[in-house]
Tab-separated table of C-alpha atoms in Angstrom:
chain	number	residue	atom	x	y	z
A	4	MET	CA	0.801	-0.004	-0.092
A	5	ALA	CA	1.478	3.360	-0.750
A	6	TYR	CA	1.029	5.128	2.387
A	7	SER	CA	2.849	8.626	1.368
A	8	PRO	CA	3.997	11.617	3.802
A	9	PRO	CA	1.722	14.507	4.546
A	10	VAL	CA	0.382	16.451	1.844
A	11	THR	CA	0.962	20.029	2.719
A	12	GLY	CA	-2.562	22.004	2.808
A	13	ALA	CA	-3.773	19.268	3.604
A	14	PHE	CA	-4.408	16.870	6.609
A	15	LEU	CA	-4.663	13.509	4.315
A	16	ARG	CA	-3.517	10.483	6.683
A	17	GLY	CA	-3.517	6.789	4.675
A	18	ASP	CA	-3.281	5.172	1.225
A	19	HIS	CA	-2.622	7.968	-1.564
A	20	ASP	CA	-3.606	5.057	-4.444
A	21	VAL	CA	-8.344	6.167	-2.679
A	22	LEU	CA	-7.379	9.653	-4.362
A	23	ARG	CA	-5.278	8.228	-7.605
A	24	VAL	CA	-8.709	6.281	-8.117
A	25	LEU	CA	-10.799	8.391	-7.970
A	26	LEU	CA	-8.208	10.868	-9.999
A	27	ASP	CA	-8.122	8.392	-12.919
A	28	ARG	CA	-12.156	7.663	-12.692
A	29	ARG	CA	-12.733	11.418	-13.853
A	30	GLY	CA	-15.259	11.580	-16.827
A	31	THR	CA	-16.736	7.986	-15.853
A	32	ARG	CA	-20.645	6.272	-14.816
A	33	PRO	CA	-21.721	4.539	-12.367
A	34	GLY	CA	-21.454	0.938	-14.182
A	35	ALA	CA	-20.030	1.969	-16.784
A	36	ARG	CA	-16.630	1.390	-15.945
A	37	SER	CA	-13.101	-0.398	-17.184
A	38	ASP	CA	-11.802	-1.300	-13.393
A	39	PRO	CA	-12.674	-3.302	-10.792
A	40	HIS	CA	-12.715	-1.227	-7.743
A	41	ARG	CA	-15.995	-0.201	-5.555
A	42	VAL	CA	-15.255	3.452	-4.457
A	43	ALA	CA	-17.021	4.340	-0.969
A	44	LEU	CA	-16.907	8.069	0.339
A	45	VAL	CA	-17.741	8.022	4.416
A	46	VAL	CA	-18.805	11.600	5.859
A	47	GLY	CA	-18.108	12.345	9.196
A	48	GLY	CA	-20.697	14.251	11.448
A	49	GLY	CA	-20.460	16.647	13.639
A	50	GLY	CA	-22.993	19.654	14.569
A	51	MET	CA	-20.898	22.975	13.038
A	52	ARG	CA	-17.609	21.132	12.666
A	53	GLY	CA	-19.917	19.798	9.373
A	54	ALA	CA	-19.221	23.165	7.586
A	55	TYR	CA	-15.237	21.688	7.834
A	56	VAL	CA	-16.644	18.843	5.378
A	57	ALA	CA	-19.151	20.594	3.101
A	58	GLY	CA	-16.466	22.969	2.043
A	59	MET	CA	-14.214	19.689	0.929
A	60	LEU	CA	-17.581	18.317	-0.534
A	61	HIS	CA	-17.556	21.276	-2.877
A	62	ALA	CA	-13.904	21.304	-3.220
A	63	LEU	CA	-14.309	17.720	-4.921
A	64	ASP	CA	-17.619	18.387	-6.709
A	65	ARG	CA	-15.791	20.269	-8.410
A	66	ALA	CA	-12.704	18.824	-9.424
A	67	GLY	CA	-15.539	16.617	-11.056
A	68	LEU	CA	-15.085	13.230	-8.207
A	69	ARG	CA	-18.892	12.595	-7.729
A	70	ALA	CA	-19.456	10.497	-10.390
A	71	ALA	CA	-16.927	8.678	-9.425
A	72	PHE	CA	-17.627	7.079	-6.320
A	73	ASP	CA	-19.744	4.044	-5.905
A	74	GLU	CA	-21.403	4.770	-2.722
A	75	VAL	CA	-21.195	6.990	-0.204
A	76	TYR	CA	-22.104	6.852	3.303
A	77	GLY	CA	-23.280	9.589	6.167
A	78	ALA	CA	-23.903	10.241	9.605
A	79	SER	CA	-26.056	13.244	10.985
A	80	SER	CA	-24.386	16.452	9.516
A	81	GLY	CA	-22.669	14.043	7.452
A	82	ALA	CA	-24.955	12.633	6.134
A	83	VAL	CA	-27.102	16.103	4.982
A	84	SER	CA	-23.695	17.328	2.561
A	85	ALA	CA	-23.350	14.344	1.280
A	86	ALA	CA	-27.382	14.485	0.307
A	87	SER	CA	-26.381	17.801	-1.302
A	88	PHE	CA	-22.741	16.989	-2.653
A	89	LEU	CA	-24.811	13.885	-4.219
A	90	THR	CA	-27.283	15.678	-6.112
A	91	GLY	CA	-25.409	18.358	-7.384
A	92	ARG	CA	-26.160	21.241	-4.939
A	93	ALA	CA	-22.053	20.943	-3.026
A	94	ASP	CA	-22.881	24.994	-3.603
A	95	ALA	CA	-25.141	25.094	-1.267
A	96	GLY	CA	-24.399	22.872	1.523
A	97	ALA	CA	-21.563	24.883	2.070
A	98	ALA	CA	-23.299	27.574	1.613
A	99	ALA	CA	-25.644	27.062	4.408
A	100	PHE	CA	-23.471	26.838	7.012
A	101	PRO	CA	-22.931	30.719	7.964
A	102	GLU	CA	-26.339	32.071	5.321
A	103	ASP	CA	-29.304	29.517	7.050
A	104	LEU	CA	-27.683	27.209	10.290
A	105	ALA	CA	-25.067	29.540	12.026
A	106	SER	CA	-27.945	30.997	13.568
A	107	PRO	CA	-30.220	31.212	16.382
A	108	ALA	CA	-32.922	29.837	13.647
A	109	PHE	CA	-31.584	26.715	14.565
A	110	ILE	CA	-28.954	26.608	17.081
A	111	ASP	CA	-30.711	28.710	20.194
A	112	LEU	CA	-29.639	26.772	23.534
A	113	ARG	CA	-32.303	29.479	25.486
A	114	ARG	CA	-35.168	26.939	24.086
A	115	LEU	CA	-33.775	24.312	26.836
A	116	ALA	CA	-35.458	26.686	29.109
A	117	THR	CA	-38.838	26.121	26.929
A	118	ALA	CA	-38.023	22.952	26.810
A	119	ARG	CA	-37.603	22.487	23.339
A	120	PRO	CA	-34.901	21.337	21.200
A	121	ALA	CA	-31.666	23.692	21.441
A	122	VAL	CA	-31.564	22.194	17.813
A	123	SER	CA	-33.712	22.873	15.693
A	124	LEU	CA	-34.654	19.607	12.309
A	125	ASP	CA	-37.217	21.404	11.715
A	126	HIS	CA	-35.705	24.442	10.133
A	127	LEU	CA	-33.240	23.124	8.788
A	128	ILE	CA	-35.397	20.439	6.866
A	129	HIS	CA	-38.128	22.351	5.202
A	130	ILE	CA	-36.463	26.265	6.306
A	131	VAL	CA	-33.247	25.307	4.638
A	132	LEU	CA	-33.682	22.311	2.835
A	133	GLY	CA	-36.835	23.082	1.770
A	134	GLY	CA	-36.326	26.826	0.926
A	135	THR	CA	-33.365	29.080	1.411
A	136	LYS	CA	-31.365	25.955	0.215
A	137	PRO	CA	-33.481	23.099	-1.725
A	138	LEU	CA	-32.233	20.034	-2.070
A	139	PRO	CA	-34.083	18.121	-4.917
A	140	TRP	CA	-35.877	15.213	-3.185
A	141	GLU	CA	-36.311	12.878	-6.381
A	142	ALA	CA	-32.887	13.796	-7.642
A	143	LEU	CA	-32.119	12.024	-3.803
A	144	ARG	CA	-34.213	8.634	-3.709
A	145	ASP	CA	-33.294	8.483	-8.020
A	146	SER	CA	-29.665	9.133	-7.502
A	147	PRO	CA	-26.980	6.117	-9.237
A	148	VAL	CA	-25.342	7.101	-6.625
A	149	PRO	CA	-26.770	5.102	-3.642
A	150	LEU	CA	-26.093	7.097	0.179
A	151	HIS	CA	-26.924	5.450	2.805
A	152	VAL	CA	-27.610	6.558	5.362
A	153	VAL	CA	-25.968	5.169	8.699
A	154	ALA	CA	-28.460	6.351	12.234
A	155	THR	CA	-28.351	4.728	15.874
A	156	ASP	CA	-31.422	2.466	17.193
A	157	ALA	CA	-32.539	4.199	20.375
A	158	ALA	CA	-32.440	1.153	21.871
A	159	ASP	CA	-29.163	-0.521	22.483
A	160	LEU	CA	-27.342	2.345	20.320
A	161	THR	CA	-26.726	0.233	17.658
A	162	PRO	CA	-25.666	1.598	15.070
A	163	HIS	CA	-27.461	0.375	11.777
A	164	VAL	CA	-27.632	1.822	7.963
A	165	LEU	CA	-31.632	2.944	7.532
A	166	THR	CA	-33.623	0.915	5.547
A	167	GLY	CA	-37.112	1.489	3.309
A	168	LEU	CA	-36.167	5.310	2.117
A	169	THR	CA	-38.164	4.586	-0.737
A	170	THR	CA	-40.429	8.031	-0.516
A	171	VAL	CA	-39.739	12.585	-0.206
A	172	ASP	CA	-40.292	11.822	2.793
A	173	ASP	CA	-39.278	8.731	3.730
A	174	TRP	CA	-35.843	10.662	3.413
A	175	ARG	CA	-36.465	14.283	4.690
A	176	ARG	CA	-37.450	11.782	7.681
A	177	GLY	CA	-33.833	9.785	7.536
A	178	LEU	CA	-31.722	12.961	7.923
A	179	ARG	CA	-33.817	13.618	10.481
A	180	ALA	CA	-34.287	10.408	12.480
A	181	SER	CA	-29.859	10.330	11.440
A	182	ALA	CA	-29.436	13.894	13.761
A	183	ALA	CA	-31.666	13.904	16.652
A	184	ILE	CA	-30.796	14.517	19.571
A	185	PRO	CA	-32.732	14.075	22.825
A	186	LEU	CA	-33.371	16.749	24.994
A	187	LEU	CA	-31.106	19.110	22.039
A	188	ALA	CA	-31.713	18.457	19.021
A	189	GLY	CA	-35.725	16.453	19.078
A	190	PRO	CA	-36.833	13.294	20.160
A	191	PRO	CA	-35.843	9.825	18.743
A	192	VAL	CA	-37.254	9.353	15.476
A	193	GLU	CA	-39.769	6.505	14.354
A	194	HIS	CA	-39.170	4.627	10.713
A	195	ALA	CA	-39.524	0.967	9.838
A	196	GLY	CA	-40.837	0.049	12.941
A	197	ARG	CA	-37.618	0.991	15.631
A	198	ARG	CA	-36.312	4.564	17.133
A	199	TRP	CA	-33.269	6.533	16.230
A	200	VAL	CA	-32.305	8.778	16.971
A	201	ASP	CA	-28.073	10.899	15.943
A	202	GLY	CA	-26.107	8.199	13.747
A	203	SER	CA	-22.198	9.603	15.546
A	204	VAL	CA	-23.421	8.004	18.648
A	205	GLY	CA	-23.078	4.869	17.481
A	206	GLU	CA	-21.134	5.335	14.217
A	207	PRO	CA	-19.556	8.527	14.086
A	208	LEU	CA	-17.665	7.099	10.901
A	209	ALA	CA	-18.487	4.059	9.295
A	210	ALA	CA	-15.584	3.143	7.500
A	211	ALA	CA	-15.335	0.009	8.618
A	212	ARG	CA	-18.718	-0.934	7.070
A	213	ALA	CA	-17.936	0.509	3.615
A	214	LEU	CA	-14.592	-1.601	4.288
A	215	ARG	CA	-17.314	-5.045	4.789
A	216	GLY	CA	-21.012	-4.093	2.137
A	217	GLY	CA	-17.687	-4.593	-0.815
A	218	ALA	CA	-15.909	-1.636	-0.987
A	219	THR	CA	-12.208	-1.370	-1.937
A	220	HIS	CA	-10.801	2.441	-1.003
A	221	VAL	CA	-12.305	4.089	0.506
A	222	LEU	CA	-12.490	7.857	0.965
A	223	VAL	CA	-12.928	9.128	5.006
A	224	LEU	CA	-13.977	13.085	5.546
A	225	VAL	CA	-13.188	13.937	8.915
A	226	CYS	CA	-14.982	17.435	10.668
A	227	ARG	CA	-12.137	17.572	12.981
A	228	PRO	CA	-7.874	19.286	12.575
A	229	GLU	CA	-5.728	16.983	13.512
A	230	THR	CA	-5.094	18.587	17.036
A	231	GLU	CA	-8.611	17.581	17.384
A	232	ILE	CA	-8.250	14.415	17.396
A	233	HIS	CA	-7.389	11.789	19.840
A	234	ASP	CA	-7.927	8.012	19.064
A	235	ALA	CA	-10.132	6.350	21.121
A	236	SER	CA	-12.753	3.499	20.425
A	237	GLU	CA	-14.672	3.650	23.341
A	238	LEU	CA	-16.306	6.106	25.080
A	239	SER	CA	-15.620	6.919	28.789
A	240	LEU	CA	-17.821	4.859	31.260
A	241	TRP	CA	-19.652	8.106	32.323
A	242	ALA	CA	-19.915	9.588	28.373
A	243	ARG	CA	-21.412	5.845	27.917
A	244	ALA	CA	-23.807	6.165	30.671
A	245	LEU	CA	-24.688	9.330	29.670
A	246	ASP	CA	-25.618	7.646	26.483
A	247	ARG	CA	-27.209	5.091	27.466
A	248	ALA	CA	-30.323	8.197	29.455
A	249	VAL	CA	-30.464	10.289	27.080
A	250	PRO	CA	-29.208	9.027	23.584
A	251	GLY	CA	-26.771	11.414	22.267
A	252	LEU	CA	-25.857	13.976	24.844
A	253	GLY	CA	-22.413	11.401	26.347
A	254	THR	CA	-21.040	11.265	22.529
A	255	LEU	CA	-21.399	15.240	22.357
A	256	ALA	CA	-19.681	15.549	25.005
A	257	GLN	CA	-16.850	13.570	24.993
A	258	GLY	CA	-16.837	14.894	20.997
A	259	SER	CA	-12.996	14.327	19.727
A	260	ARG	CA	-12.879	10.729	21.849
A	261	ARG	CA	-14.827	9.624	18.990
A	262	TYR	CA	-12.544	9.740	15.720
A	263	ASP	CA	-10.455	6.694	15.465
A	264	LEU	CA	-8.005	6.994	12.408
A	265	ARG	CA	-6.512	3.358	13.756
A	266	LEU	CA	-8.533	2.158	10.492
A	267	VAL	CA	-7.202	3.950	8.557
A	268	THR	CA	-3.580	4.772	9.630
A	269	ASP	CA	-2.796	0.975	10.227
A	270	ALA	CA	-2.650	-0.602	7.687
A	271	ALA	CA	-2.035	-3.962	10.374
A	272	HIS	CA	-5.299	-2.878	11.758
A	273	PRO	CA	-7.383	-6.409	12.748
A	274	ASP	CA	-10.808	-5.000	10.914
A	275	ARG	CA	-8.417	-4.257	7.780
A	276	GLY	CA	-8.243	-5.785	5.582
A	277	PRO	CA	-6.816	-5.298	1.830
A	278	GLY	CA	-9.140	-2.429	1.664
A	279	HIS	CA	-7.243	0.934	0.955
A	280	LEU	CA	-8.494	3.883	3.180
A	281	LEU	CA	-7.162	7.443	3.444
A	282	ALA	CA	-8.563	10.793	5.822
A	283	LEU	CA	-9.375	13.796	4.184
A	284	GLY	CA	-9.758	16.521	7.185
A	285	PRO	CA	-8.798	20.339	8.098
A	286	SER	CA	-5.898	22.004	7.621
A	287	ARG	CA	-6.250	23.897	10.475
A	288	ALA	CA	-8.600	24.764	13.401
A	289	ALA	CA	-11.421	27.812	12.308
A	290	GLY	CA	-12.173	27.699	15.616
A	291	ILE	CA	-15.721	26.180	16.096
A	292	ALA	CA	-17.544	23.681	18.025
A	293	ALA	CA	-20.302	21.447	17.047
A	294	LEU	CA	-23.333	24.548	18.454
A	295	SER	CA	-21.762	27.401	17.524
A	296	THR	CA	-23.344	30.519	15.795
A	297	ASP	CA	-21.264	32.848	14.173
A	298	PRO	CA	-21.349	32.712	11.185
A	299	VAL	CA	-17.355	34.373	9.840
A	300	ARG	CA	-15.906	31.479	11.879
A	301	VAL	CA	-17.759	29.262	10.006
A	302	ALA	CA	-17.591	30.397	7.614
A	303	GLU	CA	-13.558	30.662	7.895
A	304	ALA	CA	-14.132	26.921	8.625
A	305	VAL	CA	-16.295	26.194	5.055
A	306	ALA	CA	-13.351	26.894	3.254
A	307	VAL	CA	-10.656	25.428	5.132
A	308	GLY	CA	-12.131	22.105	4.503
A	309	ASP	CA	-12.967	23.172	0.716
A	310	ALA	CA	-8.947	24.479	0.895
A	311	SER	CA	-7.760	20.854	2.023
A	312	ALA	CA	-9.292	19.261	-0.252
A	313	VAL	CA	-7.464	21.300	-2.919
A	314	ALA	CA	-4.345	20.665	-2.178
A	315	ALA	CA	-4.891	17.984	-1.812
A	316	VAL	CA	-6.762	17.270	-5.354
A	317	ALA	CA	-3.603	19.054	-6.652
A	318	SER	CA	-1.193	17.131	-5.121
A	319	LEU	CA	-1.669	14.451	-7.524
A	320	ALA	CA	-3.803	15.925	-10.245
């Protein structure tokens, strides 16, 4: 496997062959390729930190790589940004963070005093994706590159890919389910006879899932700069206890401990097999957190993510 030193201007760790395969695929379409590969994109969530990832997706789209993937996995805000990317709306998905989401209409902790969610998923689904930055839901449903939405079963905190997303209402419900956190962002969402909460609770990065599903190459988009990642595959005891009481809160509280990149960086990892994995993240911190509402800093995070992906592509183009 071709492990290379870090690229200047990008947080890029793992096997650079993943990006080389994507670049070689430019101009091809799913189902009409000559290579033997199956390439998956894994988009991590993280609330407003998803601004970094939205910027990366915009850059990948401009680089002509949207159709180069065979499938996409997304959780929480990563699922929403992935939906924009797959439907040709990566530009709107990136712009939505500073223009529509970095505002009290979306995040306002004062609402907790009135027993309302601090994070308004109604604003995201209906006002933003249904109005100011409209998502073409039918195009998402019919996309030749499928989006696998990861959510967490509220009963036992196990992660799953939501199935049975066949209508526009199903897709709206699926994206809501992947981002729901009781008290903070609304109650669990019912779908297919189960109750679901934020996908990042059970599976922040679905890289191992993509490998088990048959992917030979996986590009993982990370919504934290390397300085804010502390490898740990398990939550602390207190965070797990909080998640059991209120699904999602413990995961949110522990934050950086949930982004374990050892699967990506260790070719001998027991869950790795013959797969090729590459992680792309922001080259530096923009000073934002999961609930940031400063539009200037959020816009900077989008720009940092965009520039990081541009640098990664340029290094191998």
